[in-house]
Short mmCIF file of C-alpha atoms in Angstrom, two decimals:
data_model
loop_
_atom_site.label_atom_id
_atom_site.label_comp_id
_atom_site.label_asym_id
_atom_site.label_seq_id
_atom_site.Cartn_x
_atom_site.Cartn_y
_atom_site.Cartn_z
CA MET A 1 19.59 0.49 -53.60
CA THR A 2 16.54 1.29 -51.52
CA ASP A 3 15.31 -0.42 -48.38
CA GLY A 4 11.88 -1.10 -49.88
CA ARG A 5 10.39 -4.51 -49.25
CA ILE A 6 10.24 -6.95 -52.11
CA THR A 7 6.96 -7.91 -53.75
CA THR A 8 5.23 -11.18 -53.04
CA ALA A 9 4.02 -14.19 -55.01
CA LYS A 10 1.91 -17.22 -54.21
CA LEU A 11 3.86 -20.43 -53.68
CA GLY A 12 1.83 -22.36 -56.23
CA ASP A 13 -1.96 -22.55 -56.47
CA ASN A 14 -2.23 -24.12 -53.02
CA GLY A 15 0.65 -22.54 -51.16
CA PRO A 16 1.20 -19.44 -49.01
CA GLU A 17 2.07 -15.92 -50.15
CA VAL A 18 5.81 -15.31 -49.80
CA GLY A 19 8.41 -12.76 -50.83
CA VAL A 20 9.50 -13.25 -54.45
CA GLN A 21 12.95 -14.19 -53.15
CA GLY A 22 13.65 -16.55 -50.26
CA LEU A 23 16.78 -17.32 -48.28
CA GLY A 24 18.78 -20.53 -48.37
CA CYS A 25 20.15 -21.10 -44.88
CA MET A 26 22.33 -24.20 -45.35
CA GLY A 27 25.64 -22.34 -45.37
CA MET A 28 24.99 -20.91 -41.93
CA SER A 29 25.76 -24.33 -40.47
CA PHE A 30 27.08 -26.59 -43.21
CA GLY A 31 28.76 -27.03 -46.55
CA TYR A 32 30.56 -23.77 -47.28
CA GLY A 33 33.25 -23.66 -44.63
CA PRO A 34 33.29 -21.76 -41.33
CA ALA A 35 30.38 -19.42 -40.59
CA ASP A 36 30.04 -16.50 -38.17
CA ALA A 37 26.92 -17.17 -36.09
CA ASP A 38 26.34 -13.51 -35.22
CA ALA A 39 26.61 -12.46 -38.86
CA SER A 40 24.23 -15.24 -39.85
CA ARG A 41 21.67 -14.11 -37.27
CA ALA A 42 21.98 -10.53 -38.52
CA THR A 43 21.46 -11.83 -42.05
CA LEU A 44 18.21 -13.51 -41.06
CA GLU A 45 16.89 -10.34 -39.46
CA ARG A 46 17.91 -8.12 -42.37
CA ALA A 47 16.29 -10.49 -44.85
CA LEU A 48 12.99 -10.30 -42.98
CA GLU A 49 13.16 -6.50 -42.88
CA LEU A 50 13.45 -6.53 -46.68
CA GLY A 51 10.43 -8.78 -47.16
CA VAL A 52 12.12 -12.16 -47.44
CA THR A 53 9.70 -14.57 -45.77
CA LEU A 54 10.60 -18.05 -47.12
CA TYR A 55 13.48 -19.60 -45.16
CA ASP A 56 14.92 -22.88 -46.42
CA THR A 57 16.68 -25.55 -44.36
CA ALA A 58 16.84 -29.37 -44.14
CA ASP A 59 17.44 -32.03 -41.54
CA ALA A 60 20.62 -33.10 -43.38
CA TYR A 61 22.31 -29.70 -43.10
CA GLY A 62 24.84 -30.31 -40.37
CA ALA A 63 22.91 -33.36 -39.14
CA GLY A 64 20.11 -31.17 -37.80
CA GLU A 65 22.34 -28.33 -36.64
CA ASN A 66 20.93 -25.87 -39.17
CA GLU A 67 17.37 -26.45 -37.96
CA ARG A 68 18.50 -25.93 -34.36
CA PHE A 69 20.37 -22.76 -35.29
CA LEU A 70 17.33 -21.28 -37.02
CA SER A 71 14.87 -22.17 -34.28
CA PRO A 72 15.23 -18.99 -32.13
CA PHE A 73 14.75 -16.76 -35.17
CA PHE A 74 11.69 -18.70 -36.28
CA LYS A 75 10.17 -18.59 -32.80
CA ALA A 76 10.72 -14.83 -32.55
CA HIS A 77 9.00 -14.24 -35.90
CA ARG A 78 6.68 -17.24 -36.22
CA ASP A 79 3.77 -15.33 -37.76
CA GLU A 80 6.00 -13.56 -40.30
CA VAL A 81 8.02 -16.44 -41.74
CA VAL A 82 7.35 -19.50 -43.87
CA ILE A 83 9.53 -22.40 -42.68
CA ALA A 84 10.65 -24.89 -45.30
CA THR A 85 12.58 -27.98 -44.33
CA LYS A 86 13.23 -31.38 -45.87
CA PHE A 87 13.64 -35.09 -45.24
CA ALA A 88 15.19 -37.99 -47.19
CA LEU A 89 18.96 -37.78 -46.69
CA SER A 90 19.66 -40.18 -43.85
CA ILE A 91 23.07 -39.90 -42.19
CA PRO A 92 24.56 -43.23 -41.03
CA PRO A 93 25.83 -42.91 -37.43
CA ASP A 94 29.05 -44.72 -38.33
CA ASP A 95 29.89 -42.40 -41.25
CA PRO A 96 28.66 -38.79 -41.00
CA THR A 97 30.06 -38.02 -44.47
CA ARG A 98 27.58 -40.37 -46.20
CA ARG A 99 23.95 -39.78 -47.18
CA ILE A 100 21.43 -42.56 -47.78
CA VAL A 101 18.25 -41.57 -49.60
CA ARG A 102 15.13 -42.81 -47.81
CA ASN A 103 11.50 -42.15 -48.72
CA ASP A 104 9.84 -45.02 -46.83
CA PRO A 105 6.86 -44.08 -44.61
CA PRO A 106 8.39 -45.05 -41.24
CA TYR A 107 11.43 -42.91 -41.99
CA ILE A 108 9.29 -39.96 -43.07
CA ARG A 109 7.30 -40.11 -39.85
CA ARG A 110 10.42 -40.24 -37.73
CA ALA A 111 12.07 -37.44 -39.70
CA VAL A 112 9.17 -35.02 -39.33
CA GLU A 113 8.99 -35.54 -35.56
CA GLU A 114 12.71 -34.89 -35.22
CA SER A 115 12.52 -31.75 -37.37
CA LEU A 116 9.56 -30.41 -35.38
CA LYS A 117 11.54 -30.95 -32.20
CA ARG A 118 14.72 -29.28 -33.47
CA LEU A 119 12.79 -26.34 -34.92
CA ASP A 120 10.67 -26.20 -31.76
CA VAL A 121 7.48 -25.47 -33.71
CA ASP A 122 4.07 -27.12 -33.84
CA VAL A 123 3.82 -27.26 -37.62
CA ILE A 124 6.16 -27.05 -40.63
CA ASP A 125 4.88 -24.68 -43.32
CA LEU A 126 6.48 -26.44 -46.32
CA TYR A 127 7.84 -29.98 -46.07
CA TYR A 128 9.97 -31.23 -48.95
CA MET A 129 11.10 -34.65 -50.06
CA HIS A 130 14.77 -33.74 -50.44
CA ARG A 131 15.72 -36.49 -52.88
CA ARG A 132 13.87 -39.33 -54.58
CA ASP A 133 14.34 -42.99 -53.64
CA VAL A 134 13.27 -44.78 -56.81
CA ASN A 135 12.79 -48.03 -54.86
CA VAL A 136 9.78 -46.56 -53.03
CA PRO A 137 6.68 -45.66 -55.10
CA ILE A 138 6.30 -41.91 -55.00
CA GLU A 139 2.58 -42.35 -54.36
CA GLU A 140 3.43 -44.18 -51.14
CA SER A 141 5.82 -41.48 -49.95
CA VAL A 142 3.54 -38.59 -50.83
CA GLY A 143 0.61 -40.47 -49.30
CA THR A 144 2.47 -40.45 -45.99
CA MET A 145 3.33 -36.78 -46.42
CA ALA A 146 -0.36 -36.08 -47.08
CA ASP A 147 -1.20 -37.83 -43.81
CA LEU A 148 1.11 -35.35 -42.04
CA VAL A 149 -0.94 -32.51 -43.50
CA ARG A 150 -4.17 -34.09 -42.27
CA GLU A 151 -2.60 -34.58 -38.84
CA GLY A 152 -1.65 -30.89 -38.64
CA LYS A 153 2.12 -31.44 -38.56
CA VAL A 154 2.73 -29.98 -42.01
CA LYS A 155 0.83 -27.30 -43.97
CA HIS A 156 2.10 -27.72 -47.54
CA LEU A 157 4.11 -30.30 -49.50
CA GLY A 158 7.13 -29.88 -51.72
CA LEU A 159 9.44 -32.06 -53.77
CA SER A 160 13.08 -31.56 -54.72
CA GLU A 161 14.88 -32.82 -57.83
CA VAL A 162 11.95 -34.78 -59.23
CA THR A 163 11.16 -35.50 -62.87
CA ALA A 164 8.05 -34.21 -64.60
CA ASP A 165 6.41 -37.65 -64.42
CA GLU A 166 7.24 -37.97 -60.71
CA LEU A 167 5.74 -34.54 -60.08
CA ARG A 168 2.53 -35.48 -61.87
CA ALA A 169 2.25 -38.75 -59.98
CA ALA A 170 2.82 -37.00 -56.65
CA HIS A 171 0.37 -34.19 -57.42
CA ALA A 172 -2.34 -36.75 -58.18
CA VAL A 173 -2.03 -37.96 -54.58
CA HIS A 174 -1.91 -34.55 -52.88
CA PRO A 175 -1.42 -30.98 -54.16
CA ILE A 176 2.26 -30.04 -54.39
CA ALA A 177 3.00 -26.40 -53.61
CA ALA A 178 6.60 -26.22 -54.79
CA VAL A 179 9.33 -28.06 -56.63
CA GLN A 180 12.88 -27.21 -55.63
CA SER A 181 15.65 -27.82 -58.16
CA GLU A 182 18.90 -26.22 -59.17
CA TRP A 183 18.18 -23.50 -61.75
CA SER A 184 20.61 -20.83 -62.86
CA LEU A 185 22.44 -19.48 -65.87
CA PHE A 186 24.68 -22.55 -65.50
CA SER A 187 21.97 -25.15 -64.79
CA ARG A 188 18.88 -25.24 -67.00
CA ASP A 189 18.13 -28.95 -67.31
CA ILE A 190 14.67 -28.60 -65.70
CA GLU A 191 13.33 -26.31 -68.42
CA PRO A 192 12.28 -28.84 -71.10
CA LYS A 193 10.05 -31.02 -68.90
CA VAL A 194 9.86 -30.12 -65.20
CA VAL A 195 9.04 -26.43 -65.65
CA PRO A 196 6.14 -27.05 -68.08
CA ALA A 197 4.74 -29.75 -65.79
CA ALA A 198 4.90 -27.40 -62.80
CA ARG A 199 3.18 -24.66 -64.78
CA ASP A 200 0.41 -27.00 -65.91
CA LEU A 201 -0.19 -28.22 -62.34
CA GLY A 202 -0.05 -24.83 -60.64
CA VAL A 203 3.19 -25.62 -58.79
CA ALA A 204 5.83 -23.00 -57.96
CA LEU A 205 9.51 -23.43 -58.81
CA VAL A 206 11.98 -22.76 -56.01
CA PRO A 207 15.46 -22.59 -57.58
CA TYR A 208 18.31 -23.46 -55.28
CA SER A 209 21.87 -22.37 -56.08
CA PRO A 210 20.61 -19.61 -58.42
CA LEU A 211 24.08 -18.07 -58.15
CA GLY A 212 25.79 -21.28 -59.26
CA ARG A 213 26.94 -21.90 -55.68
CA GLY A 214 28.68 -18.52 -55.75
CA PHE A 215 30.62 -19.12 -58.96
CA LEU A 216 28.40 -16.72 -60.94
CA THR A 217 29.24 -13.92 -58.51
CA GLY A 218 32.96 -14.31 -59.14
CA SER A 219 33.59 -14.95 -55.45
CA PHE A 220 35.80 -17.90 -56.39
CA ALA A 221 37.26 -19.14 -59.66
CA LYS A 222 38.32 -22.70 -58.85
CA ALA A 223 37.96 -25.36 -56.16
CA GLU A 224 41.39 -24.58 -54.75
CA ASP A 225 40.15 -21.11 -53.74
CA LEU A 226 37.83 -22.73 -51.19
CA THR A 227 38.53 -24.01 -47.68
CA SER A 228 39.27 -27.72 -47.29
CA ASP A 229 35.88 -28.42 -45.70
CA ASP A 230 33.88 -26.73 -48.49
CA PHE A 231 31.88 -29.38 -50.36
CA ARG A 232 32.10 -27.41 -53.62
CA ARG A 233 35.65 -28.71 -53.92
CA GLN A 234 34.10 -32.03 -54.97
CA GLN A 235 31.82 -30.63 -57.68
CA PRO A 236 33.04 -31.29 -61.24
CA ARG A 237 32.38 -27.84 -62.66
CA PHE A 238 34.72 -26.16 -60.20
CA THR A 239 37.73 -28.46 -60.65
CA GLY A 240 40.61 -28.65 -63.14
CA ASP A 241 40.07 -27.49 -66.71
CA ASN A 242 36.33 -27.24 -66.13
CA ALA A 243 36.79 -24.34 -63.73
CA ALA A 244 38.88 -22.34 -66.20
CA ARG A 245 36.45 -22.96 -69.06
CA ASN A 246 33.48 -21.96 -66.91
CA ALA A 247 35.13 -18.82 -65.57
CA ALA A 248 35.44 -17.61 -69.17
CA LEU A 249 31.66 -17.84 -69.54
CA LEU A 250 31.10 -15.04 -67.02
CA GLU A 251 32.15 -12.24 -69.39
CA PRO A 252 28.69 -11.48 -70.84
CA ILE A 253 27.29 -11.40 -67.30
CA ARG A 254 29.89 -8.80 -66.34
CA THR A 255 29.10 -6.77 -69.45
CA ILE A 256 25.39 -6.66 -68.66
CA ALA A 257 26.11 -5.92 -65.00
CA SER A 258 28.09 -2.86 -66.00
CA SER A 259 25.19 -1.53 -68.05
CA HIS A 260 22.86 -1.83 -65.02
CA ASP A 261 25.40 -0.54 -62.50
CA ALA A 262 24.94 -3.92 -60.83
CA THR A 263 27.08 -6.86 -59.76
CA PRO A 264 27.38 -10.08 -61.80
CA GLY A 265 25.52 -11.89 -59.02
CA GLN A 266 22.60 -9.50 -59.31
CA ILE A 267 22.37 -10.14 -63.06
CA ALA A 268 22.43 -13.90 -62.48
CA LEU A 269 19.66 -13.55 -59.91
CA ALA A 270 17.64 -11.16 -62.06
CA TRP A 271 17.75 -13.75 -64.85
CA VAL A 272 16.30 -16.41 -62.53
CA GLN A 273 13.66 -14.05 -61.17
CA GLN A 274 12.65 -13.15 -64.74
CA GLN A 275 11.99 -16.79 -65.60
CA ALA A 276 8.65 -16.34 -63.84
CA ALA A 277 7.51 -14.14 -66.72
CA VAL A 278 9.31 -16.19 -69.37
CA HIS A 279 7.65 -19.47 -68.30
CA ASN A 280 4.46 -18.07 -66.73
CA LEU A 281 4.71 -19.64 -63.28
CA PRO A 282 5.81 -18.52 -59.79
CA VAL A 283 9.60 -18.63 -59.39
CA ILE A 284 10.96 -18.02 -55.87
CA PRO A 285 14.77 -18.43 -55.84
CA ILE A 286 16.51 -19.06 -52.53
CA PRO A 287 20.05 -17.68 -52.80
CA GLY A 288 22.10 -18.54 -49.77
CA THR A 289 24.24 -16.07 -47.90
CA ARG A 290 25.59 -15.41 -44.42
CA LYS A 291 26.08 -11.64 -44.71
CA PRO A 292 23.47 -8.86 -44.36
CA THR A 293 25.11 -6.85 -47.16
CA ARG A 294 24.72 -9.81 -49.52
CA VAL A 295 21.02 -10.10 -48.68
CA GLU A 296 20.63 -6.43 -49.58
CA GLU A 297 22.46 -7.03 -52.86
CA ASN A 298 20.41 -10.12 -53.66
CA VAL A 299 17.08 -8.48 -52.88
CA ALA A 300 17.98 -5.51 -55.08
CA ALA A 301 18.21 -7.95 -58.01
CA THR A 302 14.42 -8.38 -57.88
CA ARG A 303 14.13 -4.84 -59.26
CA ILE A 304 16.41 -5.37 -62.27
CA VAL A 305 14.65 -6.01 -65.56
CA LEU A 306 16.78 -7.50 -68.32
CA THR A 307 16.02 -6.55 -71.91
CA ASP A 308 15.23 -9.12 -74.58
CA GLU A 309 18.67 -8.49 -76.08
CA GLN A 310 20.32 -9.15 -72.73
CA LEU A 311 18.31 -12.33 -72.22
CA ASP A 312 19.45 -13.49 -75.66
CA LEU A 313 23.07 -12.77 -74.76
CA LEU A 314 22.77 -14.90 -71.62
CA ASP A 315 20.79 -17.67 -73.26
CA GLY A 316 23.69 -19.69 -74.63
CA ILE A 317 25.80 -19.86 -71.47
CA ALA A 318 24.38 -23.06 -69.96
CA ALA A 319 25.06 -25.13 -73.09
CA GLN A 320 28.77 -24.29 -72.82
CA VAL A 321 29.22 -25.18 -69.14
CA ALA A 322 31.86 -27.84 -68.55
CA GLY A 323 31.16 -30.52 -65.94
CA ASN A 324 28.03 -31.75 -64.21
CA ARG A 325 26.55 -29.99 -61.20
CA TYR A 326 27.14 -33.13 -59.08
CA ALA A 327 29.67 -35.93 -59.40
CA ASP A 328 26.73 -38.36 -59.25
CA MET A 329 23.71 -37.10 -61.17
CA ALA A 330 21.56 -40.15 -60.36
CA PHE A 331 19.82 -38.29 -57.56
CA THR A 332 18.86 -35.29 -59.70
CA SER A 333 15.85 -34.95 -61.97
CA ALA A 334 18.19 -34.62 -64.95
CA GLY A 335 19.72 -37.99 -64.11
CA ARG A 336 16.30 -39.68 -64.45
CA GLU A 337 14.50 -37.71 -67.18
#
């Protein structure tokens, strides 16, 4: 692997130029068990050296802790990074384990002020609606988000886990730069409707969990391999018989990895990166990691080109996956399409 910087792509017709791979920062503070703060900071710096410029967080990650953790790095490199954060998952003070989806204008206005304060920046580069509250018209929510752009608090707008119709309705109110949804060899439910809508509207796709939350790398084989505070222990595809069935699906990935002298994770990432050419739209995956060596490995995947035969071999995996990606799919685009 070389130390060359990755290439760039435009984050939709109306968005900024960013590295073709971003970095998901959630695990540095939340979700995947204990994290080493020094290693996480080194990971951020190494990613930037390699041309990773899109850094993804959210107010719900550790109840704001992830935004606070990232703030010094963002301040030190403000002109080099694109900061993406999100609102919509409200945490009740009496039960920090719960999340309530809110898209109402007063909540959005409060959320953006709190994120700006935690990040200690004057403007957020890309502000996402994290999840969709179907009880609030999307035009109303995006209208408020558009006001934030006009007020100079936000530069670009994004949506996460929205349907094709929701994306079109939102884009009619204000240009949407990016749609973030789970997209990987295990999760392809956005392809029939959301991806074509994004392409037609000039919106980039930002796949989260492109490594299947680590499962596609082989770093764990079942929920019991994870620490007790790892939220993946609650996800259906990693529990019971589902985990064993899904682990068996990794064999073709390993076979292709061997032919490229690569890791299974790199093949999984290369597949996601290559969807940009397959579907003719910008695709900027945001694999999450807390280790500099993993960033190097992930970035190297941008230089792997899979053959048509290899793409065909990988094509049937998703249809065989056992278990949903969440226990409750109501808050995903697939649950509403």
